[in-house]
C-alpha positions as a LaTeX table, in Angstrom:
\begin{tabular}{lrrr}
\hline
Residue & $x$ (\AA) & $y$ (\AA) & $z$ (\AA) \\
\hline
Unk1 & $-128.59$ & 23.43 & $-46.56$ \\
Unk2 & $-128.57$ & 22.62 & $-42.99$ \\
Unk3 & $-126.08$ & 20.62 & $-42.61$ \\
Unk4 & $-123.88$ & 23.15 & $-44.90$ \\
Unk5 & $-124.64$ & 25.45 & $-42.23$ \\
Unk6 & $-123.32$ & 23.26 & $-39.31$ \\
Unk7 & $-119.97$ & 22.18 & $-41.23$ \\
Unk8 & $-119.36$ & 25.51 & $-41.63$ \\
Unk9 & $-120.10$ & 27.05 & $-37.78$ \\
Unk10 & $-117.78$ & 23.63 & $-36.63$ \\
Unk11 & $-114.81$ & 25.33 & $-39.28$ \\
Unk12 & $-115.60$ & 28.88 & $-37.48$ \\
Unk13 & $-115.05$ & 27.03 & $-34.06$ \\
Unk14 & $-111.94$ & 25.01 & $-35.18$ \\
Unk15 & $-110.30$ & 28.20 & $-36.67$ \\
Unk16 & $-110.96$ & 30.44 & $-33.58$ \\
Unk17 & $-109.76$ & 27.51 & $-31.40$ \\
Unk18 & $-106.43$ & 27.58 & $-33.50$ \\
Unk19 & $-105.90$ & 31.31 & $-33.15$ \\
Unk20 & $-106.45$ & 31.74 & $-29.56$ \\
Unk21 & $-103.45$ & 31.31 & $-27.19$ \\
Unk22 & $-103.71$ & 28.64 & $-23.64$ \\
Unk23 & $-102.28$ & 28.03 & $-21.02$ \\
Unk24 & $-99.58$ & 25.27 & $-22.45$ \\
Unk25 & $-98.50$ & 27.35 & $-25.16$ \\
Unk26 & $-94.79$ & 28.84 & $-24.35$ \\
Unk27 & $-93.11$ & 31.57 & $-26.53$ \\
Unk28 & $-89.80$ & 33.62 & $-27.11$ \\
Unk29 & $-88.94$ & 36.59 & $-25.92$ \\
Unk30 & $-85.71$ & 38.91 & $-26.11$ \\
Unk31 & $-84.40$ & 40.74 & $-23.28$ \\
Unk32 & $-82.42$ & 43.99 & $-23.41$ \\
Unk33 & $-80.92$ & 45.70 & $-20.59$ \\
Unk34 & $-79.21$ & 49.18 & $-22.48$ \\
Unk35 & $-77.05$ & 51.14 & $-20.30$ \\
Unk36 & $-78.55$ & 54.75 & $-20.84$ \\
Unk37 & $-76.47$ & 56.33 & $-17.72$ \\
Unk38 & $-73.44$ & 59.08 & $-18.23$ \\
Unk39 & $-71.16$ & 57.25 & $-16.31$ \\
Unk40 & $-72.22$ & 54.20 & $-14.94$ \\
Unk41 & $-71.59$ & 50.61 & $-15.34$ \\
Unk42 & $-73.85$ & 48.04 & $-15.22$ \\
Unk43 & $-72.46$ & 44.42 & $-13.51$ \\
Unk44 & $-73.49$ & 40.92 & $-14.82$ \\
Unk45 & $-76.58$ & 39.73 & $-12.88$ \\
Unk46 & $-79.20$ & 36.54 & $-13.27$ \\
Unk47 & $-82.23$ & 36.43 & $-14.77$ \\
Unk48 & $-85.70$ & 33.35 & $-13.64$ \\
Unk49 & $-88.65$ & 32.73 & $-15.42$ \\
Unk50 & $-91.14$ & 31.66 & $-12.80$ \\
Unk51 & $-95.08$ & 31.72 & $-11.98$ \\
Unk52 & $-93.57$ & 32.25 & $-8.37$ \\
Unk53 & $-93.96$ & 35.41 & $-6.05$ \\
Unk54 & $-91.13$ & 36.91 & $-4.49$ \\
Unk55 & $-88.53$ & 34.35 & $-6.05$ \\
Unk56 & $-85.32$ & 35.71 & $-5.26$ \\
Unk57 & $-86.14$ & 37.63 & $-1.99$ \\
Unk58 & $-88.35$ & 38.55 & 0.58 \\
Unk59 & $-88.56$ & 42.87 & 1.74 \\
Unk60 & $-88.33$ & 42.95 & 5.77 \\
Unk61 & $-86.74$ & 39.36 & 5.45 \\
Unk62 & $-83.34$ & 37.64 & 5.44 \\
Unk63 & $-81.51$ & 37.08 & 2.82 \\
Unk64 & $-82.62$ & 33.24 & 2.14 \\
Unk65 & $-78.79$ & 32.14 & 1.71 \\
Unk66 & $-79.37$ & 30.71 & $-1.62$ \\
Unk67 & $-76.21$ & 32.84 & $-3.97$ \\
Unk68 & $-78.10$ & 36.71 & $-4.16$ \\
Unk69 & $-75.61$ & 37.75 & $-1.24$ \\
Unk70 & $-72.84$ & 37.04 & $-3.53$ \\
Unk71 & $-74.50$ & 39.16 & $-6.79$ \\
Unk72 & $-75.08$ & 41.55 & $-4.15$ \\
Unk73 & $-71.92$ & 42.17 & $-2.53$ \\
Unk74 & $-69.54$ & 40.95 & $-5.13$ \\
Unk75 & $-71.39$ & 41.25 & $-8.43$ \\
Unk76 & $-70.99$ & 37.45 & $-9.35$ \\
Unk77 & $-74.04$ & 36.11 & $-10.42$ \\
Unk78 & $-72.99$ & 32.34 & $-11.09$ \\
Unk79 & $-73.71$ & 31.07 & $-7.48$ \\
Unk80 & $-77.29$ & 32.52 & $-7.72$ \\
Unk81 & $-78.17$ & 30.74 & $-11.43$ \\
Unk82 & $-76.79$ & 27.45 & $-10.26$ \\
Unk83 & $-78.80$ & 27.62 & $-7.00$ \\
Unk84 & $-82.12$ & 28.02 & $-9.09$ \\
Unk85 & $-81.34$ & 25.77 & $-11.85$ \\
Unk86 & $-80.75$ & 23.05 & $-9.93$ \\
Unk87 & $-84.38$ & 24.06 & $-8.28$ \\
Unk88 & $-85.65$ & 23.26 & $-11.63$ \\
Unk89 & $-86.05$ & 27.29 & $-12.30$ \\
Unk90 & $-85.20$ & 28.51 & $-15.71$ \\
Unk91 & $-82.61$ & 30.73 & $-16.04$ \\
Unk92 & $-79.11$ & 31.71 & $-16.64$ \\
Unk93 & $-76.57$ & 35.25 & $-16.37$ \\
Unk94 & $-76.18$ & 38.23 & $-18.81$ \\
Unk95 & $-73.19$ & 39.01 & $-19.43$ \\
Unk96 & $-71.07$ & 39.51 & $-22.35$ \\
Unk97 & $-67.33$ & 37.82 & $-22.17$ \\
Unk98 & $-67.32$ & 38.01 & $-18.34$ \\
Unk99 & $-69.51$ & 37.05 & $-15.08$ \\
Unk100 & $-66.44$ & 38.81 & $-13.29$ \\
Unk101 & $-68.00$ & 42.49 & $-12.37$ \\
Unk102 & $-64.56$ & 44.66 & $-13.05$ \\
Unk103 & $-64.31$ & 42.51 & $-16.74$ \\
Unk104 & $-68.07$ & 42.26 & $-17.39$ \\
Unk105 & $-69.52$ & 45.36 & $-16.34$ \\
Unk106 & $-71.39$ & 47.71 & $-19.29$ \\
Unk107 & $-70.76$ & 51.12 & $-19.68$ \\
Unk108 & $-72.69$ & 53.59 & $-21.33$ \\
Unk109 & $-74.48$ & 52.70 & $-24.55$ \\
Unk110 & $-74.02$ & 49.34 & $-24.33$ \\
Unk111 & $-76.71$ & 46.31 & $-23.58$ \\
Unk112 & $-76.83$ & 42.83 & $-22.47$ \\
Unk113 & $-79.46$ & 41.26 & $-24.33$ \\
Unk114 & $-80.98$ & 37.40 & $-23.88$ \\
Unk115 & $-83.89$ & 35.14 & $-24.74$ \\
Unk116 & $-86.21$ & 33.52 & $-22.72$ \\
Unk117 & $-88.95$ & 31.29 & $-23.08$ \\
Unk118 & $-92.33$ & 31.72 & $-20.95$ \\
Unk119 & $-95.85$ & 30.61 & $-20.79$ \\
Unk120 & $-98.93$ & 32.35 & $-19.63$ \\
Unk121 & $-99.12$ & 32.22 & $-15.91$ \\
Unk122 & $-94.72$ & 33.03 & $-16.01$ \\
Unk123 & $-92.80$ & 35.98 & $-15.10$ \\
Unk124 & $-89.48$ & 36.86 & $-15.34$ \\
Unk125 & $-87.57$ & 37.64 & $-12.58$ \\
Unk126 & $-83.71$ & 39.56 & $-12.96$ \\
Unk127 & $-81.37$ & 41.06 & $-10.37$ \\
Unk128 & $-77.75$ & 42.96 & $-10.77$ \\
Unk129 & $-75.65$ & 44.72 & $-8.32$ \\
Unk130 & $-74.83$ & 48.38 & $-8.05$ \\
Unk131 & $-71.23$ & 47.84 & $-8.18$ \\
Unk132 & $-70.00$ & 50.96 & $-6.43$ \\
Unk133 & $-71.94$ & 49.92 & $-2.98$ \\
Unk134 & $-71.24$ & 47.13 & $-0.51$ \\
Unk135 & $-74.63$ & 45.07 & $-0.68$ \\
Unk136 & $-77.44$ & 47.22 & $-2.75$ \\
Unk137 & $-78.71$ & 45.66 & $-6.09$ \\
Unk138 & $-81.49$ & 46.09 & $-8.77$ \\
Unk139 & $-84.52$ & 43.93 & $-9.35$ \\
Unk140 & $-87.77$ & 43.01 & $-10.70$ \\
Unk141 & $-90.76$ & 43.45 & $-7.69$ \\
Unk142 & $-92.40$ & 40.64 & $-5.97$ \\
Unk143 & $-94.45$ & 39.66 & $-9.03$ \\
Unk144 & $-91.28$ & 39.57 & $-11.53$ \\
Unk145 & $-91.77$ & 41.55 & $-14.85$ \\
Unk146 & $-95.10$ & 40.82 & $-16.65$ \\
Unk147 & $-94.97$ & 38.59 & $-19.93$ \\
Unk148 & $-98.79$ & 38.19 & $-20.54$ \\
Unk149 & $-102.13$ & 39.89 & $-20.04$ \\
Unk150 & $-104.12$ & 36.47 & $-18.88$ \\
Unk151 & $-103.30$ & 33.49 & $-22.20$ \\
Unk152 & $-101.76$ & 36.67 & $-24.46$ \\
Unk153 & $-98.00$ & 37.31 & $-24.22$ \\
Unk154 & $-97.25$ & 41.50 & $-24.70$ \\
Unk155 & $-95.46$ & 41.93 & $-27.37$ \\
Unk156 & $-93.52$ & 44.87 & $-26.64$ \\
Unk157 & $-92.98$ & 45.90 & $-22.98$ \\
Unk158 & $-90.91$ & 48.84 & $-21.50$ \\
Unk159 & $-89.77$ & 47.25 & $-18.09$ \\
Unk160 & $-90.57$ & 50.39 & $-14.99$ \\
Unk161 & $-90.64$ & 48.55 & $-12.47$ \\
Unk162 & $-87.20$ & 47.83 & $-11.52$ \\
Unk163 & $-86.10$ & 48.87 & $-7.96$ \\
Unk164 & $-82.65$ & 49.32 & $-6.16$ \\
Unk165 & $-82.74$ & 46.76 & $-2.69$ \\
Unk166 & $-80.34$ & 46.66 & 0.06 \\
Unk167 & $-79.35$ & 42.67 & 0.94 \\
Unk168 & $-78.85$ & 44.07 & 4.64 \\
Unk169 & $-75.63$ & 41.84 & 4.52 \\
Unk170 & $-73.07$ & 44.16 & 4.71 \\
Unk171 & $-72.07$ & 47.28 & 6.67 \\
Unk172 & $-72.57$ & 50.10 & 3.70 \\
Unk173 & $-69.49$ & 52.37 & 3.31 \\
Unk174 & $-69.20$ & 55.77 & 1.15 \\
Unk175 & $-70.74$ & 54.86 & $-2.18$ \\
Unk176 & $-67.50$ & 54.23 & $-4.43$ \\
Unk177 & $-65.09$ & 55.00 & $-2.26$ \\
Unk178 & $-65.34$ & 51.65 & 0.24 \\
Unk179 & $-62.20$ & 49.47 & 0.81 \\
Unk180 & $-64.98$ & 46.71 & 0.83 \\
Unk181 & $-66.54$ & 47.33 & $-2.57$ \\
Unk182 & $-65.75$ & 44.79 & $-5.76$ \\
Unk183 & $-63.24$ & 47.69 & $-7.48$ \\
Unk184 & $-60.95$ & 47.87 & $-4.26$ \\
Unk185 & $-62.17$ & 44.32 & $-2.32$ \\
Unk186 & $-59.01$ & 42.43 & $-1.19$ \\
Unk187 & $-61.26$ & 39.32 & $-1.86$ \\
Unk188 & $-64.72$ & 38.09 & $-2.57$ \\
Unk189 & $-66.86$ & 38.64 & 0.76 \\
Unk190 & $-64.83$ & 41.06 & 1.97 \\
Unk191 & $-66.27$ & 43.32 & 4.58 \\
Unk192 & $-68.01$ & 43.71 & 7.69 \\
Unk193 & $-71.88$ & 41.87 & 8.14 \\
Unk194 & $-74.79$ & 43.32 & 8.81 \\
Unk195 & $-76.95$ & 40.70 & 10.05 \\
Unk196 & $-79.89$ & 43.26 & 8.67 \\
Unk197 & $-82.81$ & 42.59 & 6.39 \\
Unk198 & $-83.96$ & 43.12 & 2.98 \\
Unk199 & $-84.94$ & 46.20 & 2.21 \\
Unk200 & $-85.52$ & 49.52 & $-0.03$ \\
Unk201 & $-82.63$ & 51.10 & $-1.15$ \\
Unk202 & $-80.54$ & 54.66 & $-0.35$ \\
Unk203 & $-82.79$ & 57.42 & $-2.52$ \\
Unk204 & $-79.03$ & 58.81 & $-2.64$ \\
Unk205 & $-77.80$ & 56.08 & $-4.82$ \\
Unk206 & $-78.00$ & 56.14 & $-8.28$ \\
Unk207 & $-82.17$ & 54.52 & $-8.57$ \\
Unk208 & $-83.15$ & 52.08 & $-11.63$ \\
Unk209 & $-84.55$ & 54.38 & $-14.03$ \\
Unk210 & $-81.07$ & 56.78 & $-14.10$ \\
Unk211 & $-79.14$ & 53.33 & $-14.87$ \\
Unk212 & $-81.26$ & 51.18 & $-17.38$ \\
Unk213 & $-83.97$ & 50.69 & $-19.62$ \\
Unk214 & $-85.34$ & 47.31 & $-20.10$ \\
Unk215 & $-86.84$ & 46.02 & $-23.06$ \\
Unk216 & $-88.81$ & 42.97 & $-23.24$ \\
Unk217 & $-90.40$ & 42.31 & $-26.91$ \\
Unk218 & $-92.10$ & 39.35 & $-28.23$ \\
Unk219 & $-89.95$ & 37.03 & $-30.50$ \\
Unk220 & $-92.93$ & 34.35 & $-31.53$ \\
Unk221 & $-94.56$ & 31.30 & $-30.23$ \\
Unk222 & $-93.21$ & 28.17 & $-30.09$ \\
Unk223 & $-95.16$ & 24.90 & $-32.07$ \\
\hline
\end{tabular}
């Protein structure tokens, strides 16, 4: 009888053991970024998933060099990606048929959507440019967007913490209306520099919340 009683506490164990999540265990998620705004257009950006802290940027810093001034100022993405990936970061762009801002933008009702793949301990990180200003952009905090509450990955999360930055690497001009901006640019990096520092955004500009809703909901768990 006792040792019936043993087998079956050591099955209890091994089942719990089997149902609880760790640390090495990665799983899928899917990313959508809906355009719930009247009238305004979302730009391709880039998107990390990283147990790092302040990834792309630092507030009261420089921009680091690394491809975010061109997202910023240009709403091209690419240089940004390719800079992390080659770091050995995970990521990639949203877009839909274009990286180019006037060809890729959203408008309205539409979405970029992705998947990612993360592990406890991960975050994922994003960043887009609001196309109608010189240098100012949207992004996840310091921390990134949350994926997990300690080994368990949330399984449906409505992303509120997404804030508009200024790059502080280019003069700002009226918002839409600047010879400088991507609609009416002569060329990529057109415009005068700043030679400022990373920080909050106007509180006149069109914020986060008016723009986008982000989605983040659990997809499964990878074997």
């Amino acid at each position: 009888m006792l040792s019936r009683w043993v087998i079956g506490l050591m099955g209890l164990v091994l089942c719990a053991c089997a149902d609880t999540p760790h640390y090495n265990q990665s799983y899928n998620f899917r990313v959508t970024i809906e355009n719930i705004s009247q009238d305004g257009q979302i730009a391709p950006g880039a998107y990390f998933v990283s147990s790092e802290e302040n990834l792309l940027f630092t507030v009261g810093e420089s921009d680091r060099g690394i491809g975010l001034e061109t997202l910023a100022e240009d709403g091209d993405p690419l240089p940004l990606a390719r800079a992390f990936i080659q770091m050995g970061v995970l990521g990639s762009v949203f877009n839909l048929d274009s990286v180019d801002y006037l060809e890729g933008a959203i408008g309205p009702g539409q979405s970029f959507v992705f998947e990612i793949t993360a592990a406890p301990g991960q975050s994922l990180h994003l960043a887009t440019m609001l196309g109608i200003s010189n240098d100012s952009f949207y992004a996840s905090n310091a921390d990134g967007i949350e994926l997990f509450s300690g080994v368990y990955p949330l399984p449906l999360t409505q992303v509120t913490d997404i804030a508009l930055y200024d790059l502080g690497t280019e003069l700002n001009e009226p918002l839409g209306e600047g010879a400088n901006q991507p609609a009416r640019q002569q060329s990529p990096g057109s415009g005068d520099p700043e030679n400022g520092v990373v920080h909050m955004g106007d509180e006149t500009y069109p914020q986060a919340n008016e723009l986008m809703q982000i989605t983040v909901e659990l997809i499964d768990a990878n074997e």
